């Protein structure tokens, strides 16, 4: 922080009861009243440098002036008075605003006196304060106490321009000091500057100044939406969430801060986290925020629900009369918001959309497992949250079964009707074998549910047996077809050998030739049977195919055809 010293004389002001005066051998001839304090001063020191006093004294004639509306009050007036007396004063970003406003009020300009206070303050503002990051912030922060004056004098505009210009500076060119206390951040190199280096220091400003800067930054489109979102997150934690600073604020001010933050959230998805959105929505409900803010937070939360983790959903109930310790109603309405947007945006067969639905289904079932342990959790709330999701959100019911089982264990006095209602959501086909094995032994489940699981197990066992039998039949038929094919090939080869490949013997009659060929053909039948038996044995004991009746009929028909041909 930079300082400017003016004047060389020692400070001779002192207080006597409700009067401030200066030690001097010359009697005082000017009385100025500010609120409850009276200043006894000298016209010769003040009037030549204060245009306002020149006008007021010329109009009144006496030496008494009231300046109750001077910006900065008594302290600012005393700074200007000491300057007029040549007393040493020290100026910095902390007292610049009241001094500048008071000097402007008193019209301490160059027209009144050369080298007057406003000229010196303006030089200090331009060359020192606006060049420094933290000095600009401190000046803007103090400007909130005299906003109209600072706005008219251009202090607010010039400070915002300086701050925005520094925020838009590439991190590699940031050479000034800043505050950055994020958990887990380690500055490895001297020139290592995080992209969001400015967010913490900016959060020291009041809501109006802060929102003006964030709005200006967003309008430039030079920073990523995530950086804007981080600035909103830091400010919310400073003044709204988990903050000793924010705890001193009234509910009305907190509500205004929340609504301002919601209005500044960038339109890009993912600019703020789902955890932050859910916490804002919870605060909006407790603070009674506007319906517009609530609707926007609900829309954004539903849009990003598939990005949430279980701890993100574990928000405490805000109402002191809440039945449960967790805000189950909030989770339910956010889930419904997700489903509405999912139905509008879902494209048939889009795998990414289906994955998002499955992630939300698993998330809600995990949430159910936690809230089921709440001793005050009514069964109807469990049911309402379970049935919020469609069947497509749960490709398997293991997590749902676990949640219901936990609830039944923690609430042994639940009625039979509620128990049946809870278990009616379980689909045996979507339970893993391990869970089904657990279910049939679970004494907490209704008998109807256990019977359904047992029936499903039996049906599945029968289906498996039928499939094995069908596979065996198909293998048996395949073996027979292969054997018949091989038989035809063997018979054709033997016939060709008897007709054309057999050598002719001289002196042999045609009758003998045909007789021999017939003998060759007849020898094929016993050969096929022997071969079939060998191949059947070679097929292995594992398959052990047996000819079914239809295949046996085909074999008998083929044997008869062979005898007829013979």
Tab-separated table of N, CA and C in Angstrom, residues 53-167:
chain	number	residue	atom	x	y	z
A	53	UNK	N	-16.744	27.856	1.889
A	53	UNK	CA	-16.738	28.756	3.037
A	53	UNK	C	-16.745	30.211	2.593
A	54	UNK	N	-16.065	30.505	1.506
A	54	UNK	CA	-16.089	31.865	0.982
A	54	UNK	C	-17.510	32.291	0.665
A	55	UNK	N	-18.282	31.408	0.030
A	55	UNK	CA	-19.655	31.758	-0.346
A	55	UNK	C	-20.565	31.858	0.872
A	56	UNK	N	-20.442	30.883	1.801
A	56	UNK	CA	-21.328	30.879	2.967
A	56	UNK	C	-21.061	32.069	3.879
A	57	UNK	N	-19.808	32.412	4.103
A	57	UNK	CA	-19.484	33.521	4.994
A	57	UNK	C	-19.871	34.860	4.368
A	58	UNK	N	-19.777	34.941	3.066
A	58	UNK	CA	-20.181	36.184	2.412
A	58	UNK	C	-21.686	36.387	2.493
A	59	UNK	N	-22.427	35.307	2.547
A	59	UNK	CA	-23.885	35.399	2.626
A	59	UNK	C	-24.349	35.666	4.057
A	60	UNK	N	-23.702	35.052	5.045
A	60	UNK	CA	-24.170	35.149	6.429
A	60	UNK	C	-23.590	36.354	7.153
A	61	UNK	N	-22.375	36.667	6.935
A	61	UNK	CA	-21.762	37.813	7.607
A	61	UNK	C	-21.088	37.471	8.913
A	62	UNK	N	-21.671	36.518	9.689
A	62	UNK	CA	-21.040	36.157	10.955
A	62	UNK	C	-20.042	35.022	10.724
A	63	UNK	N	-19.411	34.545	11.778
A	63	UNK	CA	-18.369	33.524	11.664
A	63	UNK	C	-18.821	32.148	12.080
A	64	UNK	N	-20.118	31.817	11.916
A	64	UNK	CA	-20.647	30.492	12.299
A	64	UNK	C	-21.245	29.805	11.078
A	65	UNK	N	-20.777	28.573	10.844
A	65	UNK	CA	-21.236	27.801	9.680
A	65	UNK	C	-21.557	26.376	10.128
A	66	UNK	N	-22.651	25.846	9.592
A	66	UNK	CA	-23.023	24.452	9.884
A	66	UNK	C	-22.811	23.610	8.624
A	67	UNK	N	-22.063	22.527	8.796
A	67	UNK	CA	-21.750	21.632	7.667
A	67	UNK	C	-22.122	20.183	8.030
A	68	UNK	N	-23.378	19.959	8.376
A	68	UNK	CA	-23.799	18.636	8.842
A	68	UNK	C	-23.809	17.584	7.722
A	69	UNK	N	-23.908	18.025	6.492
A	69	UNK	CA	-24.028	17.075	5.378
A	69	UNK	C	-22.709	16.861	4.634
A	70	UNK	N	-21.597	17.212	5.243
A	70	UNK	CA	-20.310	17.015	4.574
A	70	UNK	C	-20.005	15.520	4.462
A	71	UNK	N	-19.640	15.002	3.283
A	71	UNK	CA	-19.334	13.567	3.142
A	71	UNK	C	-18.078	13.207	3.930
A	72	UNK	N	-18.121	12.103	4.612
A	72	UNK	CA	-16.982	11.682	5.421
A	72	UNK	C	-17.057	12.160	6.844
A	73	UNK	N	-17.961	13.090	7.119
A	73	UNK	CA	-18.164	13.539	8.486
A	73	UNK	C	-16.990	14.291	9.077
A	74	UNK	N	-16.864	14.211	10.406
A	74	UNK	CA	-15.875	14.986	11.144
A	74	UNK	C	-14.444	14.639	10.738
A	75	UNK	N	-14.163	13.333	10.559
A	75	UNK	CA	-12.787	12.933	10.257
A	75	UNK	C	-12.328	13.504	8.921
A	76	UNK	N	-13.214	13.440	7.914
A	76	UNK	CA	-12.843	13.968	6.604
A	76	UNK	C	-12.645	15.475	6.657
A	77	UNK	N	-13.515	16.160	7.405
A	77	UNK	CA	-13.371	17.617	7.516
A	77	UNK	C	-12.064	17.976	8.212
A	78	UNK	N	-11.696	17.214	9.237
A	78	UNK	CA	-10.465	17.522	9.965
A	78	UNK	C	-9.235	17.312	9.094
A	79	UNK	N	-9.263	16.316	8.209
A	79	UNK	CA	-8.149	16.140	7.272
A	79	UNK	C	-7.972	17.373	6.395
A	80	UNK	N	-9.084	17.878	5.871
A	80	UNK	CA	-9.014	19.069	5.021
A	80	UNK	C	-8.564	20.301	5.823
A	81	UNK	N	-9.046	20.372	7.050
A	81	UNK	CA	-8.663	21.508	7.896
A	81	UNK	C	-7.168	21.485	8.204
A	82	UNK	N	-6.626	20.325	8.532
A	82	UNK	CA	-5.192	20.212	8.825
A	82	UNK	C	-4.358	20.562	7.598
A	83	UNK	N	-4.862	20.201	6.409
A	83	UNK	CA	-4.149	20.595	5.191
A	83	UNK	C	-4.081	22.112	5.081
A	84	UNK	N	-5.201	22.759	5.420
A	84	UNK	CA	-5.218	24.227	5.350
A	84	UNK	C	-4.250	24.861	6.348
A	85	UNK	N	-4.038	24.211	7.495
A	85	UNK	CA	-3.120	24.709	8.508
A	85	UNK	C	-1.676	24.270	8.232
A	86	UNK	N	-1.463	23.444	7.233
A	86	UNK	CA	-0.109	22.984	6.944
A	86	UNK	C	0.350	21.876	7.871
A	87	UNK	N	-0.565	21.282	8.603
A	87	UNK	CA	-0.220	20.187	9.514
A	87	UNK	C	-0.024	18.903	8.706
A	88	UNK	N	0.935	18.097	9.107
A	88	UNK	CA	1.240	16.877	8.366
A	88	UNK	C	0.057	15.900	8.418
A	89	UNK	N	-0.356	15.471	7.248
A	89	UNK	CA	-1.405	14.451	7.135
A	89	UNK	C	-0.878	13.319	6.254
A	90	UNK	N	-1.323	12.096	6.542
A	90	UNK	CA	-0.912	10.921	5.772
A	90	UNK	C	-2.139	10.366	5.060
A	91	UNK	N	-2.052	10.237	3.758
A	91	UNK	CA	-3.165	9.766	2.928
A	91	UNK	C	-2.833	8.405	2.335
A	92	UNK	N	-3.836	7.555	2.287
A	92	UNK	CA	-3.697	6.211	1.694
A	92	UNK	C	-5.040	5.814	1.103
A	93	UNK	N	-5.104	4.572	0.631
A	93	UNK	CA	-6.357	4.085	0.060
A	93	UNK	C	-7.461	4.022	1.113
A	94	UNK	N	-7.087	3.932	2.390
A	94	UNK	CA	-8.087	3.830	3.444
A	94	UNK	C	-8.835	5.143	3.677
A	95	UNK	N	-8.151	6.274	3.572
A	95	UNK	CA	-8.819	7.549	3.841
A	95	UNK	C	-8.902	8.453	2.624
A	96	UNK	N	-8.543	7.931	1.455
A	96	UNK	CA	-8.579	8.766	0.260
A	96	UNK	C	-10.001	9.205	-0.071
A	97	UNK	N	-10.940	8.249	-0.041
A	97	UNK	CA	-12.316	8.566	-0.455
A	97	UNK	C	-12.934	9.651	0.414
A	98	UNK	N	-12.932	9.543	1.744
A	98	UNK	CA	-13.531	10.637	2.531
A	98	UNK	C	-12.791	11.962	2.342
A	99	UNK	N	-11.481	11.920	2.209
A	99	UNK	CA	-10.737	13.168	2.005
A	99	UNK	C	-11.093	13.809	0.667
A	100	UNK	N	-11.191	13.002	-0.382
A	100	UNK	CA	-11.496	13.528	-1.721
A	100	UNK	C	-12.918	14.080	-1.771
A	101	UNK	N	-13.841	13.362	-1.161
A	101	UNK	CA	-15.232	13.814	-1.177
A	101	UNK	C	-15.400	15.101	-0.353
A	102	UNK	N	-14.757	15.147	0.809
A	102	UNK	CA	-14.856	16.351	1.648
A	102	UNK	C	-14.207	17.552	0.964
A	103	UNK	N	-13.068	17.319	0.323
A	103	UNK	CA	-12.402	18.417	-0.385
A	103	UNK	C	-13.258	18.909	-1.541
A	104	UNK	N	-13.921	17.993	-2.208
A	104	UNK	CA	-14.822	18.392	-3.298
A	104	UNK	C	-16.018	19.152	-2.737
A	105	UNK	N	-16.521	18.720	-1.584
A	105	UNK	CA	-17.649	19.405	-0.951
A	105	UNK	C	-17.271	20.832	-0.569
A	106	UNK	N	-16.043	20.998	-0.058
A	106	UNK	CA	-15.565	22.326	0.365
A	106	UNK	C	-15.040	23.148	-0.816
A	107	UNK	N	-14.996	22.537	-2.001
A	107	UNK	CA	-14.549	23.210	-3.230
A	107	UNK	C	-13.102	23.701	-3.092
A	108	UNK	N	-12.252	22.759	-2.723
A	108	UNK	CA	-10.830	23.071	-2.577
A	108	UNK	C	-10.135	22.801	-3.913
A	109	UNK	N	-10.479	23.596	-4.903
A	109	UNK	CA	-10.019	23.394	-6.272
A	109	UNK	C	-8.890	24.364	-6.614
A	110	UNK	N	-8.345	24.179	-7.824
A	110	UNK	CA	-7.276	25.061	-8.306
A	110	UNK	C	-7.792	26.454	-8.593
A	111	UNK	N	-9.075	26.571	-8.893
A	111	UNK	CA	-9.628	27.901	-9.158
A	111	UNK	C	-9.630	28.758	-7.902
A	112	UNK	N	-9.772	28.086	-6.777
A	112	UNK	CA	-9.789	28.814	-5.512
A	112	UNK	C	-8.379	29.125	-5.046
A	113	UNK	N	-7.475	28.150	-5.173
A	113	UNK	CA	-6.101	28.327	-4.709
A	113	UNK	C	-5.181	27.385	-5.473
A	114	UNK	N	-4.090	27.845	-5.976
A	114	UNK	CA	-3.129	26.989	-6.659
A	114	UNK	C	-2.524	25.987	-5.679
A	115	UNK	N	-2.309	24.752	-6.192
A	115	UNK	CA	-1.747	23.715	-5.343
A	115	UNK	C	-2.706	23.253	-4.271
A	116	UNK	N	-3.999	23.368	-4.557
A	116	UNK	CA	-5.005	23.032	-3.556
A	116	UNK	C	-5.099	21.510	-3.354
A	117	UNK	N	-5.932	21.081	-2.387
A	117	UNK	CA	-5.955	19.681	-1.976
A	117	UNK	C	-6.490	18.743	-3.056
A	118	UNK	N	-7.488	19.143	-3.791
A	118	UNK	CA	-8.083	18.242	-4.787
A	118	UNK	C	-7.050	17.863	-5.839
A	119	UNK	N	-6.241	18.789	-6.270
A	119	UNK	CA	-5.214	18.500	-7.271
A	119	UNK	C	-4.228	17.464	-6.759
A	120	UNK	N	-3.823	17.601	-5.516
A	120	UNK	CA	-2.868	16.651	-4.944
A	120	UNK	C	-3.505	15.266	-4.770
A	121	UNK	N	-4.760	15.252	-4.357
A	121	UNK	CA	-5.457	13.976	-4.204
A	121	UNK	C	-5.673	13.279	-5.550
A	122	UNK	N	-5.979	14.048	-6.559
A	122	UNK	CA	-6.175	13.478	-7.893
A	122	UNK	C	-4.885	12.854	-8.417
A	123	UNK	N	-3.760	13.508	-8.186
A	123	UNK	CA	-2.470	12.961	-8.627
A	123	UNK	C	-2.154	11.665	-7.889
A	124	UNK	N	-2.434	11.639	-6.594
A	124	UNK	CA	-2.194	10.421	-5.818
A	124	UNK	C	-3.111	9.274	-6.281
A	125	UNK	N	-4.333	9.605	-6.601
A	125	UNK	CA	-5.300	8.595	-7.056
A	125	UNK	C	-4.868	7.967	-8.381
A	126	UNK	N	-4.442	8.797	-9.308
A	126	UNK	CA	-4.087	8.307	-10.646
A	126	UNK	C	-2.760	7.558	-10.664
A	127	UNK	N	-1.770	8.073	-9.958
A	127	UNK	CA	-0.420	7.515	-10.063
A	127	UNK	C	-0.152	6.378	-9.073
A	128	UNK	N	-0.915	6.307	-8.016
A	128	UNK	CA	-0.638	5.297	-6.978
A	128	UNK	C	-1.788	4.314	-6.777
A	129	UNK	N	-2.935	4.838	-6.413
A	129	UNK	CA	-4.043	3.947	-6.047
A	129	UNK	C	-4.498	3.092	-7.223
A	130	UNK	N	-4.738	3.690	-8.362
A	130	UNK	CA	-5.250	2.946	-9.512
A	130	UNK	C	-4.219	1.984	-10.097
A	131	UNK	N	-2.973	2.155	-9.761
A	131	UNK	CA	-1.936	1.265	-10.277
A	131	UNK	C	-1.769	0.023	-9.417
A	132	UNK	N	-2.317	0.047	-8.230
A	132	UNK	CA	-2.157	-1.063	-7.295
A	132	UNK	C	-3.457	-1.849	-7.196
A	133	UNK	N	-3.331	-3.181	-7.175
A	133	UNK	CA	-4.503	-4.063	-7.132
A	133	UNK	C	-5.297	-3.883	-5.838
A	134	UNK	N	-4.649	-4.049	-4.715
A	134	UNK	CA	-5.366	-3.993	-3.448
A	134	UNK	C	-5.781	-2.570	-3.079
A	135	UNK	N	-5.000	-1.579	-3.461
A	135	UNK	CA	-5.392	-0.195	-3.185
A	135	UNK	C	-6.677	0.166	-3.922
A	136	UNK	N	-6.809	-0.329	-5.148
A	136	UNK	CA	-8.027	-0.057	-5.914
A	136	UNK	C	-9.239	-0.698	-5.234
A	137	UNK	N	-9.048	-1.918	-4.718
A	137	UNK	CA	-10.144	-2.609	-4.045
A	137	UNK	C	-10.532	-1.903	-2.746
A	138	UNK	N	-9.543	-1.490	-1.971
A	138	UNK	CA	-9.815	-0.799	-0.711
A	138	UNK	C	-10.538	0.517	-0.976
A	139	UNK	N	-10.099	1.242	-1.993
A	139	UNK	CA	-10.742	2.512	-2.331
A	139	UNK	C	-12.185	2.291	-2.755
A	140	UNK	N	-12.403	1.271	-3.569
A	140	UNK	CA	-13.769	0.984	-4.022
A	140	UNK	C	-14.643	0.525	-2.859
A	141	UNK	N	-14.052	-0.216	-1.935
A	141	UNK	CA	-14.798	-0.673	-0.762
A	141	UNK	C	-15.233	0.518	0.104
A	142	UNK	N	-14.333	1.459	0.307
A	142	UNK	CA	-14.686	2.637	1.113
A	142	UNK	C	-15.633	3.574	0.378
A	143	UNK	N	-15.673	3.467	-0.946
A	143	UNK	CA	-16.570	4.322	-1.732
A	143	UNK	C	-18.034	3.963	-1.513
A	144	UNK	N	-18.292	2.770	-0.976
A	144	UNK	CA	-19.670	2.361	-0.736
A	144	UNK	C	-20.339	3.228	0.329
A	145	UNK	N	-19.553	3.809	1.214
A	145	UNK	CA	-20.126	4.628	2.289
A	145	UNK	C	-20.532	6.013	1.805
A	146	UNK	N	-20.017	6.407	0.646
A	146	UNK	CA	-20.416	7.688	0.050
A	146	UNK	C	-20.601	7.467	-1.455
A	147	UNK	N	-21.494	6.530	-1.765
A	147	UNK	CA	-21.589	6.037	-3.137
A	147	UNK	C	-21.958	7.145	-4.131
A	148	UNK	N	-22.946	7.952	-3.780
A	148	UNK	CA	-23.393	8.979	-4.729
A	148	UNK	C	-22.287	9.971	-5.043
A	149	UNK	N	-21.585	10.404	-4.000
A	149	UNK	CA	-20.474	11.318	-4.231
A	149	UNK	C	-19.392	10.663	-5.089
A	150	UNK	N	-19.048	9.425	-4.749
A	150	UNK	CA	-17.982	8.725	-5.489
A	150	UNK	C	-18.409	8.429	-6.922
A	151	UNK	N	-19.678	8.167	-7.101
A	151	UNK	CA	-20.174	7.923	-8.452
A	151	UNK	C	-20.087	9.192	-9.286
A	152	UNK	N	-20.501	10.299	-8.725
A	152	UNK	CA	-20.471	11.569	-9.453
A	152	UNK	C	-19.042	12.054	-9.702
A	153	UNK	N	-18.140	11.750	-8.785
A	153	UNK	CA	-16.749	12.171	-8.935
A	153	UNK	C	-15.937	11.232	-9.820
A	154	UNK	N	-16.524	10.129	-10.255
A	154	UNK	CA	-15.827	9.198	-11.143
A	154	UNK	C	-14.935	8.200	-10.424
A	155	UNK	N	-14.959	8.190	-9.109
A	155	UNK	CA	-14.089	7.275	-8.363
A	155	UNK	C	-14.502	5.832	-8.602
A	156	UNK	N	-15.804	5.553	-8.550
A	156	UNK	CA	-16.299	4.189	-8.735
A	156	UNK	C	-15.955	3.676	-10.122
A	157	UNK	N	-16.241	4.459	-11.131
A	157	UNK	CA	-15.999	4.026	-12.506
A	157	UNK	C	-14.531	3.737	-12.751
A	158	UNK	N	-13.654	4.621	-12.300
A	158	UNK	CA	-12.231	4.457	-12.558
A	158	UNK	C	-11.639	3.291	-11.775
A	159	UNK	N	-12.138	3.062	-10.562
A	159	UNK	CA	-11.659	1.902	-9.789
A	159	UNK	C	-12.108	0.603	-10.440
A	160	UNK	N	-13.347	0.542	-10.894
A	160	UNK	CA	-13.839	-0.669	-11.548
A	160	UNK	C	-13.063	-0.950	-12.826
A	161	UNK	N	-12.793	0.082	-13.597
A	161	UNK	CA	-12.016	-0.093	-14.832
A	161	UNK	C	-10.624	-0.641	-14.517
A	162	UNK	N	-9.995	-0.106	-13.488
A	162	UNK	CA	-8.658	-0.567	-13.107
A	162	UNK	C	-8.695	-2.017	-12.640
A	163	UNK	N	-9.690	-2.367	-11.849
A	163	UNK	CA	-9.795	-3.729	-11.332
A	163	UNK	C	-10.085	-4.720	-12.450
A	164	UNK	N	-11.002	-4.374	-13.321
A	164	UNK	CA	-11.340	-5.262	-14.444
A	164	UNK	C	-10.133	-5.452	-15.348
A	165	UNK	N	-9.416	-4.387	-15.595
A	165	UNK	CA	-8.222	-4.479	-16.443
A	165	UNK	C	-7.196	-5.442	-15.851
A	166	UNK	N	-7.030	-5.413	-14.547
A	166	UNK	CA	-6.066	-6.320	-13.903
A	166	UNK	C	-6.581	-7.762	-13.906
A	167	UNK	N	-7.886	-7.957	-13.744
A	167	UNK	CA	-8.440	-9.313	-13.769
A	167	UNK	C	-8.259	-9.944	-15.149
